[in-house]
Tab-separated table of C-alpha atoms and ligand atoms in Angstrom:
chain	number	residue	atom	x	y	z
A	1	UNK	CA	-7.283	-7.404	-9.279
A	2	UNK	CA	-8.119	-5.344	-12.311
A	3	UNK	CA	-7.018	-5.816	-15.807
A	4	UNK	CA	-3.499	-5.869	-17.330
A	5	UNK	CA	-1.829	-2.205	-17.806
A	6	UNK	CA	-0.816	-1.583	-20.614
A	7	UNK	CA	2.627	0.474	-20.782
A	8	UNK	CA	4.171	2.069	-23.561
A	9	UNK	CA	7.779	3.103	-23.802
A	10	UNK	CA	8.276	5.838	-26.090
A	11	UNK	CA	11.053	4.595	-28.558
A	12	UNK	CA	12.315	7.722	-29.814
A	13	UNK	CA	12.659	9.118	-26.578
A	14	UNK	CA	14.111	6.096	-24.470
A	15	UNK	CA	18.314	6.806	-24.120
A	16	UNK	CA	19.152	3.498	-22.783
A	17	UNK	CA	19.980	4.713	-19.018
A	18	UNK	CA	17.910	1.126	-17.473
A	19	UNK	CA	17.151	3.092	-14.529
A	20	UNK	CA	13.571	1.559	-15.557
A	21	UNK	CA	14.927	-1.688	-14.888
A	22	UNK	CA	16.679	-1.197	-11.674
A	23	UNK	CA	13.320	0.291	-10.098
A	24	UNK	CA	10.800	-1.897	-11.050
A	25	UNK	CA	10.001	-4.517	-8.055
A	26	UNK	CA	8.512	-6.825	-10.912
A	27	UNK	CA	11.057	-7.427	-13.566
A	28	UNK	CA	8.135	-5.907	-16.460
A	29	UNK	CA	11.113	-4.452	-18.132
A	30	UNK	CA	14.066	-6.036	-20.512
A	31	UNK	CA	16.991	-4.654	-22.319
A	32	UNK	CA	17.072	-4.409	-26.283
A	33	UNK	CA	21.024	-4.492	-26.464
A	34	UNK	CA	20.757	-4.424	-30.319
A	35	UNK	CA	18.511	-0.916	-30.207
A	36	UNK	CA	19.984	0.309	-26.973
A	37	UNK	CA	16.510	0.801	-25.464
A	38	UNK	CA	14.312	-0.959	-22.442
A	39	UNK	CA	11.324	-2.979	-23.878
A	40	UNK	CA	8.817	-4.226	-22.061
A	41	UNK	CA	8.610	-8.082	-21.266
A	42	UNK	CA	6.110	-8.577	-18.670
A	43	UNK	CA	3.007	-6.181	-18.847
A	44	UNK	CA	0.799	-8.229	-16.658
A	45	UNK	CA	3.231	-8.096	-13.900
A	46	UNK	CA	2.991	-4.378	-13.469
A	47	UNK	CA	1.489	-3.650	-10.401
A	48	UNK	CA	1.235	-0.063	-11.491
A	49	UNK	CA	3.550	1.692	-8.642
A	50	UNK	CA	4.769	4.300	-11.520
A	51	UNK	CA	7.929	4.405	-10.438
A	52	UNK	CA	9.412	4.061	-13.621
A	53	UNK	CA	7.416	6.888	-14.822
A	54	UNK	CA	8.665	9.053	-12.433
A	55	UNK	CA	12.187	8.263	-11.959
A	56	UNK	CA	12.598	8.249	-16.438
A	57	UNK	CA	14.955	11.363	-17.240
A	58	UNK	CA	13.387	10.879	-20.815
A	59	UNK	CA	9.627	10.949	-19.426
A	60	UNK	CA	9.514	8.155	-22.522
A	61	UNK	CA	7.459	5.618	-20.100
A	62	UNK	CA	3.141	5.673	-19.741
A	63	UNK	CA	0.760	3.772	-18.235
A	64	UNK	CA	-3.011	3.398	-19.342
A	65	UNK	CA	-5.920	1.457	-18.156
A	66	UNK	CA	-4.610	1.708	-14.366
A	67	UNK	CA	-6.049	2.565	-11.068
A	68	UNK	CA	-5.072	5.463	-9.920
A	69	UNK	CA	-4.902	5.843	-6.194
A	70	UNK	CA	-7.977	7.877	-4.308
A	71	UNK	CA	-7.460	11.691	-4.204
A	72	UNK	CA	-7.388	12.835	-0.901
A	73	UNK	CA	-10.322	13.436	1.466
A	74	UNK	CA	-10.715	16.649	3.323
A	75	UNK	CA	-12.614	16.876	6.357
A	76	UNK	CA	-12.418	21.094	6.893
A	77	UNK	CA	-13.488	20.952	10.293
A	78	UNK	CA	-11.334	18.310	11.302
A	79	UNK	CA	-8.337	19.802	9.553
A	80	UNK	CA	-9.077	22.796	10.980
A	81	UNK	CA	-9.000	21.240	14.476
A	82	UNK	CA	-5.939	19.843	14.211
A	83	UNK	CA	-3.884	22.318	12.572
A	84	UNK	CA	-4.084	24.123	16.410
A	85	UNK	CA	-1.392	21.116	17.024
A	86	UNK	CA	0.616	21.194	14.252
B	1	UNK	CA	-25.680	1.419	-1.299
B	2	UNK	CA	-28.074	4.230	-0.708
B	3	UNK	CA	-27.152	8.225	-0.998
B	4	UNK	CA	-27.312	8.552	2.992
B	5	UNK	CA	-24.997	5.523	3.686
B	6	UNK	CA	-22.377	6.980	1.078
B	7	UNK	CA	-22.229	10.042	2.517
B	8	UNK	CA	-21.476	8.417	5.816
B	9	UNK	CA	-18.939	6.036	4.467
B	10	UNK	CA	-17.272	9.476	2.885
B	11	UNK	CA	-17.700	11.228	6.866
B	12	UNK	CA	-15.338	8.336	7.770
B	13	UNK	CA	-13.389	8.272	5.128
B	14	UNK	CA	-12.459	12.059	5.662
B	15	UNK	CA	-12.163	11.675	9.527
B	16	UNK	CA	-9.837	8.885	9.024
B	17	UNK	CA	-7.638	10.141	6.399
B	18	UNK	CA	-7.730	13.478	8.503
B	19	UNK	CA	-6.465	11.516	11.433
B	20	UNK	CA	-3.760	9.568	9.439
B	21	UNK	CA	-2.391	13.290	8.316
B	22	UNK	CA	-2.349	14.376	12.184
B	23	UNK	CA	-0.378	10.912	13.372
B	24	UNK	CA	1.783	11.642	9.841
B	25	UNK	CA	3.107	15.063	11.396
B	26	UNK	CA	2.945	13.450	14.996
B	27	UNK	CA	5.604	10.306	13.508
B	28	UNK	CA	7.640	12.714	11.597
B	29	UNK	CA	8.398	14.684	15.266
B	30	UNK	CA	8.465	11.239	16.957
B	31	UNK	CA	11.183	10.764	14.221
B	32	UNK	CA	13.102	13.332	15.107
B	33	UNK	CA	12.761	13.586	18.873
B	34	UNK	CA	13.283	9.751	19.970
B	35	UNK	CA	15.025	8.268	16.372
B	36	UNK	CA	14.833	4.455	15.448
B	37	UNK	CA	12.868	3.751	18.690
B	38	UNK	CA	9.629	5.799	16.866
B	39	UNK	CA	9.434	2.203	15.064
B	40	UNK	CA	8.758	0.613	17.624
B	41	UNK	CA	6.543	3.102	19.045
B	42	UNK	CA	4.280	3.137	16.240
B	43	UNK	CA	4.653	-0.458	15.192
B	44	UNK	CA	2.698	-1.300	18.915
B	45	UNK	CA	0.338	1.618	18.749
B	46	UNK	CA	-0.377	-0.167	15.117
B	47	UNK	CA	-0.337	-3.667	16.504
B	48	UNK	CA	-3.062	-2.922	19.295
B	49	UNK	CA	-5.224	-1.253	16.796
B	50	UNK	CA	-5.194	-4.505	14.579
B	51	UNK	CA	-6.285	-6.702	17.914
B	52	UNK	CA	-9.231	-4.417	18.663
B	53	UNK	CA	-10.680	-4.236	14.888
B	54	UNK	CA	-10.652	-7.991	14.921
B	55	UNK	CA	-11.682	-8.730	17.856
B	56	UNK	CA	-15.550	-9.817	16.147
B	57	UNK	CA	-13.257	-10.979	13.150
B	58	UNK	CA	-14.217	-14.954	11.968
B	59	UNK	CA	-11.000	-17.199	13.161
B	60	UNK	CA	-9.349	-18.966	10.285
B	61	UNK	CA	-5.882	-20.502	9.885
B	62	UNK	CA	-5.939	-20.472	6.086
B	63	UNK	CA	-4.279	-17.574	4.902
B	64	UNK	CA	-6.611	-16.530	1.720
B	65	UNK	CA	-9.912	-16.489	4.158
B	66	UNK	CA	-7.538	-14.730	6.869
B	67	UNK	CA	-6.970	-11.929	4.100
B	68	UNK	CA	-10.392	-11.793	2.995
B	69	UNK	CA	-11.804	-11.533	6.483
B	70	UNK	CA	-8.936	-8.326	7.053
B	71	UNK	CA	-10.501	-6.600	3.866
B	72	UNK	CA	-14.110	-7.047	5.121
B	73	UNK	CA	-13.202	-5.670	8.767
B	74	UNK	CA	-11.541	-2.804	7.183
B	75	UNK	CA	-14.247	-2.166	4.796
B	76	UNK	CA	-16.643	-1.941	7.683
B	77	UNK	CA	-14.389	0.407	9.089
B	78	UNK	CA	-14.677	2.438	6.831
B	79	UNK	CA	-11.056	2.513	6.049
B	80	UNK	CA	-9.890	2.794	2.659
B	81	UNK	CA	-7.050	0.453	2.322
B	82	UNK	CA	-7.183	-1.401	-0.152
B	83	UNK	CA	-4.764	-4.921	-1.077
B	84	UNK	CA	-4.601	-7.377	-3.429
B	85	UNK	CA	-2.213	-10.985	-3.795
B	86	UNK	CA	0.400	-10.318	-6.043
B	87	UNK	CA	1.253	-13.171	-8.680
B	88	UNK	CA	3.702	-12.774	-10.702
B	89	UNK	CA	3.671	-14.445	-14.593
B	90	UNK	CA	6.329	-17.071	-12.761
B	91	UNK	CA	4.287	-18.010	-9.851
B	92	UNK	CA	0.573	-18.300	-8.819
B	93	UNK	CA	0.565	-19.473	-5.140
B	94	UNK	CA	1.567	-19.184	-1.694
B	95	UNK	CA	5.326	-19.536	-0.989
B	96	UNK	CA	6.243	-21.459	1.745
B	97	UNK	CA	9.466	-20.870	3.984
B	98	UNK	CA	10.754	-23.118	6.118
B	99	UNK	CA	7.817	-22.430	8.711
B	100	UNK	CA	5.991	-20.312	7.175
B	101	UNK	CA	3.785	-18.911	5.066
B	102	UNK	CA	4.726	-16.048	2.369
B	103	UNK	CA	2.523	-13.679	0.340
B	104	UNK	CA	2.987	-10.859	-1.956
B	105	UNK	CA	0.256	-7.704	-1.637
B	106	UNK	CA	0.091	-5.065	-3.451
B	107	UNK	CA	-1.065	-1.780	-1.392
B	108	UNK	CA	-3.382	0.543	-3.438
B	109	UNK	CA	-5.529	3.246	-1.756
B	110	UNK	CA	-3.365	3.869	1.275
B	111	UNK	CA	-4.544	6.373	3.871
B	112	UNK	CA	-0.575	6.622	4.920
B	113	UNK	CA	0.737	6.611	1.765
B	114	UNK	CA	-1.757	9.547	1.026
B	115	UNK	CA	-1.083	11.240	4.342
B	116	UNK	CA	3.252	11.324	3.978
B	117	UNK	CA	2.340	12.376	0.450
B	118	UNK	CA	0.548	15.704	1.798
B	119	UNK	CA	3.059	16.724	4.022
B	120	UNK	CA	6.125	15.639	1.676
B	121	UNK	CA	7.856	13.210	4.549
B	122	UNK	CA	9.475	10.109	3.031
B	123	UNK	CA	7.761	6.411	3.067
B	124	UNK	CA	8.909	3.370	4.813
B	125	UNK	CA	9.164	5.480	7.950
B	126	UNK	CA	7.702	4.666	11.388
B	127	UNK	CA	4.145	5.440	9.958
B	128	UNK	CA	5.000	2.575	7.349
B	129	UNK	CA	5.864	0.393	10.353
B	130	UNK	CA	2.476	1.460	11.836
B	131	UNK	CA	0.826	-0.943	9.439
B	132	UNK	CA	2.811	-3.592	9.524
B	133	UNK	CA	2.187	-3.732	13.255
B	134	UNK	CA	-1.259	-3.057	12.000
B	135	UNK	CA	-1.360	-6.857	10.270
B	136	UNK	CA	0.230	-8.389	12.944
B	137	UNK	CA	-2.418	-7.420	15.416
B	138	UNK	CA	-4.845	-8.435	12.821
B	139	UNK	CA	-3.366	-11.365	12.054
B	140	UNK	CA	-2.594	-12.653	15.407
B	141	UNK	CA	-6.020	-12.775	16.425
B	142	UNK	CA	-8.019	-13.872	12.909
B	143	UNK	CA	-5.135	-16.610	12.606
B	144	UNK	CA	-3.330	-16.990	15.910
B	145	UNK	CA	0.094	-16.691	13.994
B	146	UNK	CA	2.675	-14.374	14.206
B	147	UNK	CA	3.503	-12.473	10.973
B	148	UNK	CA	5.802	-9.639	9.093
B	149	UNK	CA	5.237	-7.558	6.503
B	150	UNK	CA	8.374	-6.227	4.558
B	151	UNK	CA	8.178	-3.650	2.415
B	152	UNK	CA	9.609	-4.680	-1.356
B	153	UNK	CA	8.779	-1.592	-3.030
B	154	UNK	CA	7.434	1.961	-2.151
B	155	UNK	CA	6.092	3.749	-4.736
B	156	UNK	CA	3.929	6.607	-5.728
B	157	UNK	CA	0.690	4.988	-6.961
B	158	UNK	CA	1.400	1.406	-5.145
B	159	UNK	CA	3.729	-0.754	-2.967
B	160	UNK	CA	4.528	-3.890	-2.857
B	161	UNK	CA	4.958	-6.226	0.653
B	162	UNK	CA	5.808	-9.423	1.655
B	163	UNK	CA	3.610	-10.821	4.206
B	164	UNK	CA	4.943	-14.018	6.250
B	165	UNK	CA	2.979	-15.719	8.102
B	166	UNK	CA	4.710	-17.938	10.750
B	167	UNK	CA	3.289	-21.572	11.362
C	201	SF4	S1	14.390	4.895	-17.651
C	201	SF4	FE1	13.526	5.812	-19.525
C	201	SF4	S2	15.322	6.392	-20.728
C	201	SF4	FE2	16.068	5.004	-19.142
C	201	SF4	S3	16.037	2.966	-20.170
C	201	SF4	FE3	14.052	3.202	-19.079
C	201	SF4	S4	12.649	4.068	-20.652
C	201	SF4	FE4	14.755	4.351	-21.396
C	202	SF4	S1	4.749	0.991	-12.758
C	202	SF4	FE1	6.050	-0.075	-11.221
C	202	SF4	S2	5.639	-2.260	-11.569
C	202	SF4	FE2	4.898	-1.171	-13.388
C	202	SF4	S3	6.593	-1.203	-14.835
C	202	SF4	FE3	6.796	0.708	-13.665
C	202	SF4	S4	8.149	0.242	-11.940
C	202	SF4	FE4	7.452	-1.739	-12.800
């Protein structure tokens, strides 16, 4: 496993929706009832599905120090094989 | 690993991921044509697959060497599927059920993740359920145990599972 990720959740932008908090399979998220905003609680359970990131209507949450998932391979004379079928 | 040997590994890495995009299309029609029965389908097709990659596999009934010998076959299969044990900050083992045996993993690299991805069809479909049929091939003959894996969480860089392992 790698290292913790480290998540930032842009204050300014946040408007208190929690639709962070209902995605996240982990619980890394809590509510700041006083500011009206999501915080985040627990980092180092983050398993770095960026979910959050996507589903945010304030694009307020980013991830760093993550492992992003393997671009695709391409195997042109394979694809091209193939495509015949598809 | 040398330059020749890399460039192999990357042959079957792009053959395989190549395939996974043809049986992507292939599910989606299965879908469509035959419905909830293309689980089923696909969960068998997966399920003999894990048998025959395991069939050289070291036999273990402990569940950490069972996972680490399912990474190694897969490695030397080229295939880039990468998982890892989820702990959370609450817990740090393996949960037992009443009879069995329950793990979180947390799915990286995924060749079907990647291959729904490029042709924009939804997750947890019967591909999905190709994998977990995958395991329990896998599993069944490293461990001699039957096992599920559940999906928790499907999303766009990782997924969480729950693998459990019957006794
Ligand atoms: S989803 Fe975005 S805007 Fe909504 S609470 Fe979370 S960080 Fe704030
Ligand atoms: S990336 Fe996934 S696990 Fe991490 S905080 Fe976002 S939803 Fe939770």
């Amino acid at each position: 496993m790698e290292g913790m990720v480290d998540i930032q959740i842009h204050e300014a932008a946040c408007r208190g929706c929690r639709m962070c908090l209902d995605i996240c399979p982990t619980d890394v998220f809590a509510f700041d009832e006083g500011r009206g905003m999501a915080t985040v609680q627990a980092a180092e359970d983050c398993i770095a599905c960026l979910s959050c990131a996507y589903l945010c209507p304030s694009n307020a949450i980013s991830h760093h120090q993550f492992h992003a998932v393997k671009n695709f391979y391409r195997d042109i004379s394979f694809c091209r094989r193939m495509e015949r079928f598809l | 690993m040398s330059q020749r040997d890399e460039e192999e590994l990357q042959r079957t890495r792009e053959t395989l991921q190549e395939t996974m995009n043809f049986l992507g299309a292939v599910a989606a029609g299965l879908e469509d044509a035959v419905g909830e029965s293309a689980k089923s389908i696909t969960y068998l097709a997966g399920k003999n697959l894990g048998h025959r990659v395991c069939v050289g596999a070291r036999r273990t009934n402990d569940v950490e060497e069972a996972l680490v010998e399912l990474r190694r076959v897969l490695k030397e299969n080229g295939c880039l599927w990468t998982f890892d044990r989820f702990y959370s900050k609450a817990s740090r083992s393996t949960s037992a059920q009443e009879g069995a045996d329950e793990v979180l993993l947390v799915f990286r690299d995924c060749m079907i993740r990647q291959a729904l991805f490029s042709y924009g069809h939804p997750q947890k479909g019967s591909l999905c359920n190709m994998m977990f049929g995958f395991f329990a091939g896998a599993l069944e003959t490293i461990m001699g145990r039957t096992s599920r894996l559940e999906i928790k969480h499907a999303g766009e860089n990782a997924c969480l599972k729950c693998l459990t392992i019957d006794r």
